[in-house]
Amino acid sequence: SASPTDLTVGTVDEIDPRIGNPNGPVVVNSFPMRNCMPTSIVQGPGNNFLVGCADHDGEAFPPNEYVIDGTSGRILATIPYVGGVDETWYNPGDNRYYLAARDMPTGPVLGVIDAGTNLWLQNVPTNSNSHSVSVDSSNNHVFVPMQSGGPCGTQSSNGCVGVFAQQ
């Protein structure tokens, strides 16, 4: 087990909200995530949860994401092809996870992971500071707000919203 000062280990904490308890919420379980500062978590199919990972406190980690069992915290899959993630999304419409990886070392991307196999599918270039993602499950269109320049071109100094769809 890592020490509390080991900056190479982040945690996903399970919190009992203790509604109505004057002493407030309490952490009831803690799952260590090596080489990861968990920035987001989203429930996929069944009891699988995708943990979005990024750097923190001066520690730069290689790209990696984890799919964990939501009860035990056991790591079911490690995905080393996308990193620097801020926000994650699970789309039941196409059974995929989408990751807004604005701090990917090779440049900002939208990461795509098959939630059925927990395998990385692709990274699609986005734009500086593209850290949000959402998906319309009725048509599987993926939305990523982006700053001007890059894929947005010069159409607006305020940037644009990239809309991605399978071809």
Short mmCIF file of N, CA and C in Angstrom, two decimals:
data_model
loop_
_atom_site.label_atom_id
_atom_site.label_comp_id
_atom_site.label_asym_id
_atom_site.label_seq_id
_atom_site.Cartn_x
_atom_site.Cartn_y
_atom_site.Cartn_z
N SER A 1 0.84 -1.19 0.00
CA SER A 1 0.00 0.00 0.00
C SER A 1 0.88 1.24 0.00
N ALA A 2 0.49 2.24 -0.75
CA ALA A 2 1.26 3.47 -0.86
C ALA A 2 1.00 4.36 0.35
N SER A 3 1.98 5.20 0.66
CA SER A 3 1.79 6.13 1.76
C SER A 3 0.91 7.29 1.28
N PRO A 4 0.28 8.00 2.20
CA PRO A 4 -0.59 9.12 1.81
C PRO A 4 0.17 10.23 1.08
N THR A 5 1.50 10.23 1.20
CA THR A 5 2.28 11.27 0.53
C THR A 5 2.86 10.79 -0.79
N ASP A 6 2.54 9.57 -1.20
CA ASP A 6 3.02 9.04 -2.48
C ASP A 6 2.17 9.63 -3.60
N LEU A 7 2.73 10.62 -4.30
CA LEU A 7 1.98 11.33 -5.33
C LEU A 7 1.75 10.51 -6.59
N THR A 8 2.32 9.30 -6.66
CA THR A 8 2.11 8.47 -7.84
C THR A 8 0.84 7.62 -7.72
N VAL A 9 0.15 7.73 -6.58
CA VAL A 9 -1.05 6.93 -6.37
C VAL A 9 -2.21 7.84 -6.01
N GLY A 10 -3.23 7.85 -6.88
CA GLY A 10 -4.48 8.53 -6.56
C GLY A 10 -5.47 7.51 -6.05
N THR A 11 -6.66 7.96 -5.68
CA THR A 11 -7.67 7.02 -5.20
C THR A 11 -9.05 7.38 -5.74
N VAL A 12 -9.86 6.34 -5.85
CA VAL A 12 -11.30 6.51 -6.06
C VAL A 12 -11.91 6.14 -4.72
N ASP A 13 -12.61 7.09 -4.12
CA ASP A 13 -13.20 6.87 -2.81
C ASP A 13 -14.71 6.64 -2.92
N GLU A 14 -15.19 5.65 -2.18
CA GLU A 14 -16.62 5.39 -2.08
C GLU A 14 -17.12 6.12 -0.83
N ILE A 15 -18.12 6.98 -1.02
CA ILE A 15 -18.61 7.82 0.07
C ILE A 15 -20.05 7.48 0.38
N ASP A 16 -20.33 7.24 1.67
CA ASP A 16 -21.70 7.09 2.14
C ASP A 16 -22.18 8.49 2.49
N PRO A 17 -23.21 9.01 1.79
CA PRO A 17 -23.62 10.39 2.03
C PRO A 17 -24.24 10.62 3.40
N ARG A 18 -24.70 9.57 4.06
CA ARG A 18 -25.28 9.66 5.41
C ARG A 18 -26.29 10.79 5.49
N ILE A 19 -27.26 10.74 4.59
CA ILE A 19 -28.30 11.76 4.52
C ILE A 19 -28.95 11.95 5.89
N GLY A 20 -29.03 13.19 6.34
CA GLY A 20 -29.66 13.51 7.62
C GLY A 20 -28.75 13.35 8.82
N ASN A 21 -27.55 12.80 8.63
CA ASN A 21 -26.63 12.64 9.74
C ASN A 21 -25.90 13.96 9.97
N PRO A 22 -25.95 14.51 11.18
CA PRO A 22 -25.29 15.80 11.43
C PRO A 22 -23.77 15.75 11.26
N ASN A 23 -23.18 14.53 11.31
CA ASN A 23 -21.74 14.41 11.12
C ASN A 23 -21.34 14.34 9.65
N GLY A 24 -22.34 14.29 8.77
CA GLY A 24 -22.07 14.35 7.34
C GLY A 24 -21.58 13.05 6.74
N PRO A 25 -21.11 13.15 5.47
CA PRO A 25 -20.67 11.97 4.72
C PRO A 25 -19.40 11.35 5.31
N VAL A 26 -19.20 10.07 4.96
CA VAL A 26 -18.00 9.37 5.42
C VAL A 26 -17.48 8.47 4.29
N VAL A 27 -16.15 8.41 4.16
CA VAL A 27 -15.52 7.53 3.18
C VAL A 27 -15.58 6.11 3.74
N VAL A 28 -16.19 5.19 2.95
CA VAL A 28 -16.34 3.81 3.42
C VAL A 28 -15.40 2.84 2.70
N ASN A 29 -14.80 3.30 1.59
CA ASN A 29 -13.85 2.45 0.87
C ASN A 29 -12.97 3.35 0.01
N SER A 30 -11.76 2.90 -0.24
CA SER A 30 -10.83 3.67 -1.06
C SER A 30 -10.06 2.72 -1.96
N PHE A 31 -10.09 3.01 -3.27
CA PHE A 31 -9.44 2.14 -4.25
C PHE A 31 -8.24 2.86 -4.84
N PRO A 32 -7.01 2.34 -4.65
CA PRO A 32 -5.82 3.01 -5.18
C PRO A 32 -5.73 2.90 -6.71
N MET A 33 -5.32 3.99 -7.33
CA MET A 33 -5.12 4.06 -8.78
C MET A 33 -3.69 4.53 -9.02
N ARG A 34 -2.81 3.59 -9.38
CA ARG A 34 -1.40 3.94 -9.58
C ARG A 34 -1.22 4.78 -10.85
N ASN A 35 -0.29 5.73 -10.77
CA ASN A 35 0.03 6.62 -11.89
C ASN A 35 -1.21 7.32 -12.43
N CYS A 36 -2.06 7.79 -11.53
CA CYS A 36 -3.33 8.39 -11.94
C CYS A 36 -3.84 9.33 -10.86
N MET A 37 -4.24 10.53 -11.29
CA MET A 37 -5.09 11.35 -10.45
C MET A 37 -6.48 11.22 -11.06
N PRO A 38 -7.38 10.49 -10.41
CA PRO A 38 -8.72 10.36 -10.97
C PRO A 38 -9.38 11.73 -11.10
N THR A 39 -9.83 12.04 -12.32
CA THR A 39 -10.46 13.32 -12.59
C THR A 39 -11.94 13.15 -12.86
N SER A 40 -12.35 11.94 -13.18
CA SER A 40 -13.75 11.67 -13.49
C SER A 40 -13.98 10.18 -13.39
N ILE A 41 -15.25 9.81 -13.24
CA ILE A 41 -15.61 8.39 -13.23
C ILE A 41 -17.01 8.29 -13.80
N VAL A 42 -17.24 7.26 -14.60
CA VAL A 42 -18.56 7.07 -15.20
C VAL A 42 -18.89 5.59 -15.20
N GLN A 43 -20.15 5.28 -14.88
CA GLN A 43 -20.57 3.88 -14.90
C GLN A 43 -20.88 3.46 -16.32
N GLY A 44 -20.29 2.34 -16.72
CA GLY A 44 -20.55 1.75 -18.02
C GLY A 44 -21.53 0.62 -17.87
N PRO A 45 -21.40 -0.43 -18.68
CA PRO A 45 -22.32 -1.56 -18.57
C PRO A 45 -22.10 -2.33 -17.27
N GLY A 46 -23.19 -2.81 -16.71
CA GLY A 46 -23.10 -3.60 -15.48
C GLY A 46 -22.48 -2.81 -14.35
N ASN A 47 -21.49 -3.40 -13.72
CA ASN A 47 -20.81 -2.79 -12.57
C ASN A 47 -19.44 -2.22 -12.96
N ASN A 48 -19.22 -2.02 -14.26
CA ASN A 48 -17.95 -1.46 -14.72
C ASN A 48 -17.98 0.07 -14.64
N PHE A 49 -16.87 0.63 -14.21
CA PHE A 49 -16.71 2.08 -14.13
C PHE A 49 -15.41 2.45 -14.81
N LEU A 50 -15.46 3.47 -15.68
CA LEU A 50 -14.25 3.99 -16.31
C LEU A 50 -13.74 5.14 -15.45
N VAL A 51 -12.46 5.08 -15.07
CA VAL A 51 -11.82 6.13 -14.29
C VAL A 51 -10.96 6.96 -15.24
N GLY A 52 -11.27 8.25 -15.35
CA GLY A 52 -10.45 9.16 -16.14
C GLY A 52 -9.24 9.60 -15.33
N CYS A 53 -8.06 9.54 -15.92
CA CYS A 53 -6.82 9.86 -15.21
C CYS A 53 -6.10 11.05 -15.83
N ALA A 54 -5.43 11.81 -14.98
CA ALA A 54 -4.61 12.93 -15.44
C ALA A 54 -3.39 13.05 -14.52
N ASP A 55 -2.54 14.02 -14.84
CA ASP A 55 -1.37 14.33 -14.01
C ASP A 55 -1.82 15.14 -12.79
N HIS A 56 -0.94 15.25 -11.79
CA HIS A 56 -1.25 16.12 -10.65
C HIS A 56 -0.02 16.45 -9.85
N ASP A 57 -0.09 17.57 -9.19
CA ASP A 57 0.93 18.01 -8.23
C ASP A 57 2.35 17.85 -8.76
N GLY A 58 2.55 18.19 -10.02
CA GLY A 58 3.88 18.11 -10.61
C GLY A 58 4.27 16.72 -11.06
N GLU A 59 3.42 15.73 -10.84
CA GLU A 59 3.69 14.37 -11.29
C GLU A 59 3.09 14.18 -12.68
N ALA A 60 3.93 13.84 -13.65
CA ALA A 60 3.44 13.58 -15.00
C ALA A 60 3.42 12.07 -15.21
N PHE A 61 2.25 11.54 -15.55
CA PHE A 61 2.08 10.11 -15.73
C PHE A 61 1.97 9.76 -17.20
N PRO A 62 2.37 8.55 -17.56
CA PRO A 62 2.12 8.11 -18.94
C PRO A 62 0.62 7.99 -19.14
N PRO A 63 0.14 8.09 -20.39
CA PRO A 63 -1.29 7.93 -20.62
C PRO A 63 -1.78 6.59 -20.09
N ASN A 64 -2.86 6.64 -19.31
CA ASN A 64 -3.51 5.41 -18.86
C ASN A 64 -4.88 5.76 -18.31
N GLU A 65 -5.79 4.84 -18.49
CA GLU A 65 -7.14 4.91 -17.92
C GLU A 65 -7.42 3.54 -17.36
N TYR A 66 -8.36 3.48 -16.42
CA TYR A 66 -8.71 2.21 -15.81
C TYR A 66 -10.20 1.93 -15.91
N VAL A 67 -10.56 0.68 -16.16
CA VAL A 67 -11.93 0.21 -15.96
C VAL A 67 -11.87 -0.64 -14.70
N ILE A 68 -12.73 -0.29 -13.73
CA ILE A 68 -12.71 -1.00 -12.46
C ILE A 68 -14.08 -1.62 -12.18
N ASP A 69 -14.07 -2.63 -11.31
CA ASP A 69 -15.30 -3.19 -10.76
C ASP A 69 -15.76 -2.21 -9.68
N GLY A 70 -16.99 -1.71 -9.79
CA GLY A 70 -17.47 -0.69 -8.88
C GLY A 70 -17.66 -1.13 -7.45
N THR A 71 -17.70 -2.41 -7.19
CA THR A 71 -17.86 -2.90 -5.82
C THR A 71 -16.52 -3.15 -5.16
N SER A 72 -15.64 -3.87 -5.85
CA SER A 72 -14.37 -4.27 -5.24
C SER A 72 -13.24 -3.29 -5.53
N GLY A 73 -13.40 -2.47 -6.58
CA GLY A 73 -12.30 -1.59 -6.98
C GLY A 73 -11.24 -2.30 -7.80
N ARG A 74 -11.44 -3.58 -8.06
CA ARG A 74 -10.46 -4.35 -8.83
C ARG A 74 -10.34 -3.78 -10.24
N ILE A 75 -9.11 -3.61 -10.70
CA ILE A 75 -8.88 -3.09 -12.04
C ILE A 75 -9.13 -4.20 -13.05
N LEU A 76 -10.11 -3.98 -13.92
CA LEU A 76 -10.48 -4.96 -14.94
C LEU A 76 -9.71 -4.74 -16.24
N ALA A 77 -9.34 -3.49 -16.51
CA ALA A 77 -8.60 -3.18 -17.74
C ALA A 77 -7.81 -1.89 -17.53
N THR A 78 -6.62 -1.87 -18.14
CA THR A 78 -5.80 -0.67 -18.19
C THR A 78 -5.70 -0.27 -19.66
N ILE A 79 -6.00 0.99 -19.95
CA ILE A 79 -5.96 1.48 -21.33
C ILE A 79 -4.84 2.51 -21.43
N PRO A 80 -3.70 2.15 -22.04
CA PRO A 80 -2.53 3.04 -22.07
C PRO A 80 -2.44 3.95 -23.30
N TYR A 81 -3.51 4.08 -24.07
CA TYR A 81 -3.42 4.81 -25.33
C TYR A 81 -4.06 6.19 -25.30
N VAL A 82 -4.64 6.56 -24.16
CA VAL A 82 -5.22 7.89 -24.01
C VAL A 82 -5.00 8.32 -22.56
N GLY A 83 -4.69 9.60 -22.38
CA GLY A 83 -4.42 10.10 -21.04
C GLY A 83 -4.61 11.60 -20.97
N GLY A 84 -4.38 12.15 -19.78
CA GLY A 84 -4.59 13.58 -19.59
C GLY A 84 -6.06 13.94 -19.70
N VAL A 85 -6.90 13.09 -19.12
CA VAL A 85 -8.36 13.18 -19.29
C VAL A 85 -8.97 14.07 -18.21
N ASP A 86 -9.92 14.88 -18.63
CA ASP A 86 -10.69 15.68 -17.69
C ASP A 86 -12.07 15.06 -17.49
N GLU A 87 -12.84 14.89 -18.56
CA GLU A 87 -14.20 14.40 -18.42
C GLU A 87 -14.40 13.11 -19.21
N THR A 88 -15.24 12.22 -18.67
CA THR A 88 -15.56 10.95 -19.33
C THR A 88 -17.06 10.85 -19.51
N TRP A 89 -17.47 10.02 -20.47
CA TRP A 89 -18.90 9.82 -20.75
C TRP A 89 -19.10 8.38 -21.20
N TYR A 90 -20.17 7.77 -20.73
CA TYR A 90 -20.55 6.46 -21.25
C TYR A 90 -21.81 6.64 -22.09
N ASN A 91 -21.79 6.11 -23.32
CA ASN A 91 -22.96 6.18 -24.19
C ASN A 91 -23.54 4.78 -24.36
N PRO A 92 -24.72 4.50 -23.77
CA PRO A 92 -25.33 3.18 -23.95
C PRO A 92 -25.79 2.95 -25.39
N GLY A 93 -25.97 4.02 -26.16
CA GLY A 93 -26.43 3.88 -27.55
C GLY A 93 -25.48 3.08 -28.42
N ASP A 94 -24.17 3.25 -28.21
CA ASP A 94 -23.18 2.48 -28.98
C ASP A 94 -22.23 1.70 -28.08
N ASN A 95 -22.53 1.67 -26.77
CA ASN A 95 -21.74 0.93 -25.78
C ASN A 95 -20.26 1.33 -25.83
N ARG A 96 -20.04 2.66 -25.82
CA ARG A 96 -18.66 3.17 -25.84
C ARG A 96 -18.48 4.24 -24.77
N TYR A 97 -17.22 4.31 -24.31
CA TYR A 97 -16.81 5.40 -23.44
C TYR A 97 -16.16 6.46 -24.33
N TYR A 98 -16.37 7.72 -23.97
CA TYR A 98 -15.73 8.84 -24.66
C TYR A 98 -14.98 9.67 -23.62
N LEU A 99 -13.76 10.08 -23.97
CA LEU A 99 -12.90 10.77 -23.02
C LEU A 99 -12.40 12.08 -23.61
N ALA A 100 -12.58 13.16 -22.88
CA ALA A 100 -12.05 14.46 -23.28
C ALA A 100 -10.64 14.56 -22.71
N ALA A 101 -9.66 14.27 -23.56
CA ALA A 101 -8.26 14.19 -23.13
C ALA A 101 -7.49 15.42 -23.59
N ARG A 102 -7.75 16.54 -22.94
CA ARG A 102 -7.11 17.79 -23.35
C ARG A 102 -5.62 17.82 -23.08
N ASP A 103 -5.16 17.01 -22.13
CA ASP A 103 -3.74 17.02 -21.76
C ASP A 103 -2.99 15.78 -22.24
N MET A 104 -3.49 15.14 -23.30
CA MET A 104 -2.77 14.01 -23.90
C MET A 104 -1.40 14.54 -24.33
N PRO A 105 -0.32 13.83 -23.99
CA PRO A 105 1.02 14.33 -24.31
C PRO A 105 1.24 14.67 -25.79
N THR A 106 0.59 13.97 -26.70
CA THR A 106 0.77 14.23 -28.13
C THR A 106 -0.20 15.28 -28.67
N GLY A 107 -1.03 15.86 -27.81
CA GLY A 107 -2.01 16.86 -28.20
C GLY A 107 -3.41 16.44 -27.81
N PRO A 108 -4.32 17.40 -27.68
CA PRO A 108 -5.67 17.10 -27.20
C PRO A 108 -6.44 16.19 -28.15
N VAL A 109 -7.16 15.22 -27.56
CA VAL A 109 -7.92 14.25 -28.35
C VAL A 109 -9.22 13.90 -27.66
N LEU A 110 -10.11 13.34 -28.46
CA LEU A 110 -11.30 12.65 -27.97
C LEU A 110 -10.95 11.17 -28.03
N GLY A 111 -10.85 10.52 -26.87
CA GLY A 111 -10.55 9.10 -26.82
C GLY A 111 -11.84 8.29 -26.91
N VAL A 112 -11.78 7.13 -27.57
CA VAL A 112 -12.94 6.26 -27.73
C VAL A 112 -12.55 4.85 -27.29
N ILE A 113 -13.35 4.29 -26.37
CA ILE A 113 -13.10 2.96 -25.83
C ILE A 113 -14.37 2.12 -25.95
N ASP A 114 -14.23 0.88 -26.42
CA ASP A 114 -15.35 -0.06 -26.50
C ASP A 114 -15.66 -0.53 -25.08
N ALA A 115 -16.86 -0.24 -24.59
CA ALA A 115 -17.22 -0.60 -23.22
C ALA A 115 -17.55 -2.08 -23.07
N GLY A 116 -17.78 -2.78 -24.17
CA GLY A 116 -18.05 -4.21 -24.09
C GLY A 116 -16.79 -5.03 -23.91
N THR A 117 -15.71 -4.60 -24.58
CA THR A 117 -14.43 -5.32 -24.51
C THR A 117 -13.40 -4.60 -23.66
N ASN A 118 -13.67 -3.34 -23.30
CA ASN A 118 -12.72 -2.47 -22.59
C ASN A 118 -11.44 -2.25 -23.39
N LEU A 119 -11.58 -2.24 -24.72
CA LEU A 119 -10.43 -2.00 -25.59
C LEU A 119 -10.51 -0.60 -26.19
N TRP A 120 -9.36 0.05 -26.26
CA TRP A 120 -9.25 1.36 -26.88
C TRP A 120 -9.49 1.22 -28.37
N LEU A 121 -10.28 2.13 -28.95
CA LEU A 121 -10.58 2.09 -30.38
C LEU A 121 -9.81 3.14 -31.16
N GLN A 122 -9.83 4.41 -30.69
CA GLN A 122 -9.11 5.46 -31.40
C GLN A 122 -9.08 6.74 -30.59
N ASN A 123 -8.19 7.64 -31.03
CA ASN A 123 -8.14 9.01 -30.55
C ASN A 123 -8.38 9.91 -31.74
N VAL A 124 -9.27 10.90 -31.58
CA VAL A 124 -9.58 11.85 -32.63
C VAL A 124 -9.08 13.22 -32.18
N PRO A 125 -8.26 13.91 -32.99
CA PRO A 125 -7.75 15.22 -32.57
C PRO A 125 -8.88 16.20 -32.27
N THR A 126 -8.71 16.95 -31.18
CA THR A 126 -9.67 18.00 -30.83
C THR A 126 -8.93 19.34 -30.86
N ASN A 127 -8.95 20.07 -29.76
CA ASN A 127 -8.37 21.41 -29.75
C ASN A 127 -7.91 21.75 -28.34
N SER A 128 -7.09 22.77 -28.25
CA SER A 128 -6.58 23.23 -26.97
C SER A 128 -7.71 23.39 -25.96
N ASN A 129 -7.51 22.82 -24.78
CA ASN A 129 -8.44 22.93 -23.66
C ASN A 129 -9.80 22.27 -23.90
N SER A 130 -9.88 21.33 -24.84
CA SER A 130 -11.13 20.59 -25.06
C SER A 130 -11.29 19.56 -23.96
N HIS A 131 -11.94 19.96 -22.86
CA HIS A 131 -11.99 19.10 -21.68
C HIS A 131 -13.38 18.60 -21.32
N SER A 132 -14.37 18.85 -22.20
CA SER A 132 -15.72 18.37 -21.93
C SER A 132 -16.21 17.49 -23.07
N VAL A 133 -17.12 16.58 -22.76
CA VAL A 133 -17.69 15.70 -23.78
C VAL A 133 -19.08 15.27 -23.33
N SER A 134 -19.99 15.16 -24.29
CA SER A 134 -21.31 14.58 -24.04
C SER A 134 -21.75 13.87 -25.31
N VAL A 135 -22.70 12.95 -25.17
CA VAL A 135 -23.15 12.15 -26.30
C VAL A 135 -24.67 12.05 -26.28
N ASP A 136 -25.29 12.17 -27.45
CA ASP A 136 -26.72 11.95 -27.62
C ASP A 136 -26.90 10.47 -27.94
N SER A 137 -27.45 9.71 -27.01
CA SER A 137 -27.54 8.26 -27.19
C SER A 137 -28.57 7.86 -28.26
N SER A 138 -29.42 8.79 -28.68
CA SER A 138 -30.42 8.43 -29.71
C SER A 138 -29.79 8.35 -31.10
N ASN A 139 -28.72 9.12 -31.35
CA ASN A 139 -28.06 9.07 -32.67
C ASN A 139 -26.55 8.87 -32.56
N ASN A 140 -26.04 8.74 -31.34
CA ASN A 140 -24.61 8.50 -31.05
C ASN A 140 -23.71 9.64 -31.51
N HIS A 141 -24.23 10.85 -31.62
CA HIS A 141 -23.40 12.00 -31.94
C HIS A 141 -22.68 12.47 -30.67
N VAL A 142 -21.38 12.75 -30.82
CA VAL A 142 -20.52 13.14 -29.71
C VAL A 142 -20.24 14.63 -29.84
N PHE A 143 -20.38 15.37 -28.73
CA PHE A 143 -20.21 16.82 -28.73
C PHE A 143 -19.02 17.22 -27.86
N VAL A 144 -18.09 18.01 -28.44
CA VAL A 144 -16.91 18.48 -27.73
C VAL A 144 -16.76 19.98 -27.96
N PRO A 145 -16.95 20.81 -26.92
CA PRO A 145 -16.70 22.24 -27.07
C PRO A 145 -15.20 22.49 -27.31
N MET A 146 -14.90 23.37 -28.27
CA MET A 146 -13.50 23.64 -28.62
C MET A 146 -13.25 25.14 -28.79
N GLN A 147 -12.03 25.56 -28.45
CA GLN A 147 -11.62 26.94 -28.66
C GLN A 147 -11.42 27.19 -30.15
N SER A 148 -11.33 28.46 -30.53
CA SER A 148 -11.11 28.80 -31.94
C SER A 148 -9.75 28.28 -32.40
N GLY A 149 -9.61 28.13 -33.71
CA GLY A 149 -8.40 27.55 -34.28
C GLY A 149 -8.55 26.05 -34.40
N GLY A 150 -7.48 25.38 -34.83
CA GLY A 150 -7.52 23.93 -34.97
C GLY A 150 -8.70 23.49 -35.80
N PRO A 151 -9.41 22.43 -35.36
CA PRO A 151 -10.55 21.94 -36.14
C PRO A 151 -11.66 22.99 -36.32
N CYS A 152 -11.74 23.98 -35.43
CA CYS A 152 -12.77 25.03 -35.54
C CYS A 152 -12.44 26.02 -36.65
N GLY A 153 -11.17 26.09 -37.04
CA GLY A 153 -10.77 27.06 -38.05
C GLY A 153 -11.00 28.47 -37.56
N THR A 154 -11.41 29.35 -38.44
CA THR A 154 -11.62 30.75 -38.08
C THR A 154 -13.10 31.11 -38.12
N GLN A 155 -13.98 30.10 -38.11
CA GLN A 155 -15.41 30.39 -38.24
C GLN A 155 -15.96 31.24 -37.11
N SER A 156 -15.34 31.18 -35.92
CA SER A 156 -15.79 32.01 -34.81
C SER A 156 -14.64 32.23 -33.85
N SER A 157 -14.46 33.47 -33.41
CA SER A 157 -13.41 33.74 -32.43
C SER A 157 -13.75 33.13 -31.07
N ASN A 158 -15.01 32.73 -30.90
CA ASN A 158 -15.43 32.12 -29.64
C ASN A 158 -15.26 30.60 -29.66
N GLY A 159 -14.84 30.04 -30.80
CA GLY A 159 -14.69 28.60 -30.89
C GLY A 159 -15.92 27.96 -31.50
N CYS A 160 -16.07 26.66 -31.27
CA CYS A 160 -17.17 25.91 -31.86
C CYS A 160 -17.44 24.68 -31.00
N VAL A 161 -18.45 23.94 -31.38
CA VAL A 161 -18.71 22.64 -30.78
C VAL A 161 -18.48 21.61 -31.87
N GLY A 162 -17.48 20.75 -31.66
CA GLY A 162 -17.24 19.67 -32.60
C GLY A 162 -18.29 18.60 -32.42
N VAL A 163 -18.85 18.13 -33.54
CA VAL A 163 -19.83 17.05 -33.52
C VAL A 163 -19.21 15.87 -34.26
N PHE A 164 -19.04 14.77 -33.56
CA PHE A 164 -18.40 13.59 -34.12
C PHE A 164 -19.41 12.48 -34.27
N ALA A 165 -19.30 11.71 -35.36
CA ALA A 165 -20.19 10.58 -35.59
C ALA A 165 -19.42 9.50 -36.33
N GLN A 166 -19.83 8.25 -36.15
CA GLN A 166 -19.19 7.15 -36.88
C GLN A 166 -19.49 7.26 -38.35
N GLN A 167 -18.50 6.92 -39.17
CA GLN A 167 -18.69 6.96 -40.63
C GLN A 167 -18.98 5.58 -41.15
#
